[in-house]
Coordinates of C-alpha atoms in Angstrom, one line a residue:
X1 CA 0.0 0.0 0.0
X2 CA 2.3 2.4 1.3
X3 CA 4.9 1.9 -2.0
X4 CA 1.6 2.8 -4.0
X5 CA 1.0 5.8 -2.5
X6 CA 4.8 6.9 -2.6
X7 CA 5.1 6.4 -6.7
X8 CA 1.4 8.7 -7.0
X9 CA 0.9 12.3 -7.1
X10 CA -0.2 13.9 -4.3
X11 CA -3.7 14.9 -5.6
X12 CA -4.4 10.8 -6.4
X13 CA -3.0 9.5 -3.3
X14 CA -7.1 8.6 -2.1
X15 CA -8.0 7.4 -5.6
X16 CA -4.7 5.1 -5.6
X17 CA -5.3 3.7 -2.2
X18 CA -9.3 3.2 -2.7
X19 CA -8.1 1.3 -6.2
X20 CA -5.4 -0.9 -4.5
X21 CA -7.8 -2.1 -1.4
X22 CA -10.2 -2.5 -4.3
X23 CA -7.6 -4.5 -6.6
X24 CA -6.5 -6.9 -3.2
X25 CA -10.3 -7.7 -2.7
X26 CA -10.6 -8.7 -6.0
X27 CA -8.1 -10.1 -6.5
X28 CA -8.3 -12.3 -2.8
X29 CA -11.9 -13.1 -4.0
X30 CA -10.5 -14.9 -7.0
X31 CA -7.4 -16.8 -5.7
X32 CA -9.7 -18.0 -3.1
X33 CA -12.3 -19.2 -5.9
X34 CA -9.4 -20.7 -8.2
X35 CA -7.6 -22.6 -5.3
X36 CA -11.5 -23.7 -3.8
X37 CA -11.9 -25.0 -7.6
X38 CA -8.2 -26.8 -7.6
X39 CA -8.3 -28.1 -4.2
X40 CA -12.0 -30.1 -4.7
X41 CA -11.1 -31.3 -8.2
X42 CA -7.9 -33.1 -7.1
X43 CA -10.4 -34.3 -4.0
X44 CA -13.0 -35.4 -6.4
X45 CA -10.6 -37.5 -8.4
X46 CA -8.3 -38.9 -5.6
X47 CA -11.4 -39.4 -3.0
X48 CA -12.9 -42.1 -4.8
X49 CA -9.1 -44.2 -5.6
X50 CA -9.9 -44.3 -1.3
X51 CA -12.9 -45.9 -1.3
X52 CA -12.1 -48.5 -4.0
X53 CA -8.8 -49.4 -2.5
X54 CA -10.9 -50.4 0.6
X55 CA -13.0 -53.2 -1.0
X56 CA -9.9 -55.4 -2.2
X57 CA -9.1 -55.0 1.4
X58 CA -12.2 -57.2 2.0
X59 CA -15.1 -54.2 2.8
X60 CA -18.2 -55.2 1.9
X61 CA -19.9 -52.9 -1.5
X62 CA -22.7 -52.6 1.1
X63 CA -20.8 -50.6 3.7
X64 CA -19.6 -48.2 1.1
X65 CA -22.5 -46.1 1.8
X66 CA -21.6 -45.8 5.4
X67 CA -17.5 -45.4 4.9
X68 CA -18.2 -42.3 2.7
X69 CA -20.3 -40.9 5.4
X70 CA -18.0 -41.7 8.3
X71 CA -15.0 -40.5 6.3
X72 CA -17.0 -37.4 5.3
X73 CA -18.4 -36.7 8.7
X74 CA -14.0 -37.4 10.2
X75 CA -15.1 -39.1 13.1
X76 CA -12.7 -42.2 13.9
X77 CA -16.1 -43.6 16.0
X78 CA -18.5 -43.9 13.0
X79 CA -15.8 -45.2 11.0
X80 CA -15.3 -48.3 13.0
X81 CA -18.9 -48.7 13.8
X82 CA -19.0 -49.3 9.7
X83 CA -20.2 -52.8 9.0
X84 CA -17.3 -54.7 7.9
X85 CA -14.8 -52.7 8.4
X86 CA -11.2 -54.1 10.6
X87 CA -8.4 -52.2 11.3
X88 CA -6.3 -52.8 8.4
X89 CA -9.2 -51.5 6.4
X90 CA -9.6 -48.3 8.8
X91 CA -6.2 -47.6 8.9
X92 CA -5.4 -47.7 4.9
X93 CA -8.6 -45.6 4.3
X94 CA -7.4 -43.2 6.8
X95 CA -4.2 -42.9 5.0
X96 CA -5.8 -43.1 1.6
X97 CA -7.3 -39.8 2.8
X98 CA -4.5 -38.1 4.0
X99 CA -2.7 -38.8 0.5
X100 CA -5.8 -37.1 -1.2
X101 CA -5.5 -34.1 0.9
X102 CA -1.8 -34.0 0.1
X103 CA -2.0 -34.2 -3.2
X104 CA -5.1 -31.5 -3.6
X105 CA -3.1 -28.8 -1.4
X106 CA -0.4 -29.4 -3.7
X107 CA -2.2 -29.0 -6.4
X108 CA -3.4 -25.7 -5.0
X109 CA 0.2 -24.1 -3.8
X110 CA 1.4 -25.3 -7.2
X111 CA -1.4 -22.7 -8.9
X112 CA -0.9 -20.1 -6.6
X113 CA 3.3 -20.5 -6.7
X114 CA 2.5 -20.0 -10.9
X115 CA 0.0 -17.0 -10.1
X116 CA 2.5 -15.4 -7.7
X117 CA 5.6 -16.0 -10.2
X118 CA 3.2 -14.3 -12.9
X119 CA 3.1 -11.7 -10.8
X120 CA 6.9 -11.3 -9.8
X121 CA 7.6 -11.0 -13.6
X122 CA 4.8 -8.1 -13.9
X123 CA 6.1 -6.3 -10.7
X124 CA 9.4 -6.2 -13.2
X125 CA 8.1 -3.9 -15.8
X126 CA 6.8 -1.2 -13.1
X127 CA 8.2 2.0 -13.8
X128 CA 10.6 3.5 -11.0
X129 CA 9.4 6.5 -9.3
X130 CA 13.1 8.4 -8.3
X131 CA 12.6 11.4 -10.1
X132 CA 9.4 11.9 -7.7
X133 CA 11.4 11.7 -4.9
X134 CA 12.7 14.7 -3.6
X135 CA 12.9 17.1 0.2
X136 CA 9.5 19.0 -0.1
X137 CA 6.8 17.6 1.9
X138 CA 3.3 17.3 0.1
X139 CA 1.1 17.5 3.2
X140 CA 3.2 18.1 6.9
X141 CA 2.0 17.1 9.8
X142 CA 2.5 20.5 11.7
X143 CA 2.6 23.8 10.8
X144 CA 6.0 24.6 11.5
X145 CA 7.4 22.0 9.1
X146 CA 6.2 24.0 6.2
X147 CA 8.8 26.4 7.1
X148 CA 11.4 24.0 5.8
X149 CA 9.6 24.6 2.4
X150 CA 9.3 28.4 2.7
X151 CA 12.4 29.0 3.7
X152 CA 14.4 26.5 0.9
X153 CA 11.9 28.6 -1.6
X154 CA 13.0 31.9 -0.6
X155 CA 16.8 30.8 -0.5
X156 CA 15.8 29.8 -4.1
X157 CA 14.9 32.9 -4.8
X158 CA 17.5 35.1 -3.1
X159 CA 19.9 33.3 -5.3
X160 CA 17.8 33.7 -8.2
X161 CA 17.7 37.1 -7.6
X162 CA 21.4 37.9 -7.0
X163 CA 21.9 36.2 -10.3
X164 CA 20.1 38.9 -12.1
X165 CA 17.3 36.8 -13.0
X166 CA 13.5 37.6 -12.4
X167 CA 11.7 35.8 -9.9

């Protein structure tokens, strides 16, 4: 925020700071929708691969039903109150899930780390704001530090003037 408001003029400052809090929001709103959509599509593909490694296992296709709820619902009671189920079966579902979760958050930090690198590169091409830079103060916080200004004018101007120049 702050870097935005240094490289604007001073009569834009509100404008520039209403445009970047506006630009984050946006811009928040639509990682958070991209990353929602990346994380439950590697969870819709890899969720299932869970379930079906648990019937060679020896589940029963009946208890399916009720190992999708109990996994949904993560509570380790309903899961072993599913008809069928043994430990082995528990504990390879369990991890099944885990490595589902895994691989959908890495699916999502691998979009944002692309989206952030985009970024990076674009932050390149800004154009630097030096010549803006310099010792009068746009808007002081007392009244006496305008005298800095004043007086550094005037000297100006003295000098001007005993240069034989007009003011």
């Amino acid at each position: 925020m702050a870097a935005s408001q240094f490289a604007t003029p001073t009569e834009l400052i509100a404008l520039t700071s209403s445009m970047m809090i506006c630009v984050r929001s946006l811009g928040g709103s639509i990682g958070l929708a991209i990353n929602n959509a990346v994380l439950h599509s590697a969870l819709d593909k890899e969720l299932p691969k869970v379930v079906a490694a648990a019937l060679p296992l020896g589940l029963p296709a009946s208890s399916l039903g009720d190992l999708i709820q109990a996994l949904a619902s993560q509570n380790k009671q309903a899961i072993a109150t599913v008809p069928g189920i043994t430990l082995q079966i528990a504990e390879a579902v369990v991890r099944g899930m885990k490595r589902a979760y895994v691989v959908a958050f890495r699916n999502s930090w691998i979009v944002s780390a692309a989206f952030s690198a985009l970024l990076v590169i674009t932050c390149l091409f800004i154009k630097e704001q030096a010549e803006a830079f310099d010792k009068r103060i746009d808007a002081p916080v007392e009244s006496g530090s305008q005298g800095f200004y004043d007086e550094e004018k005037n000297r100006e101007a003295t000098v001007q003037v005993s240069h034989g120049e007009n003011v």
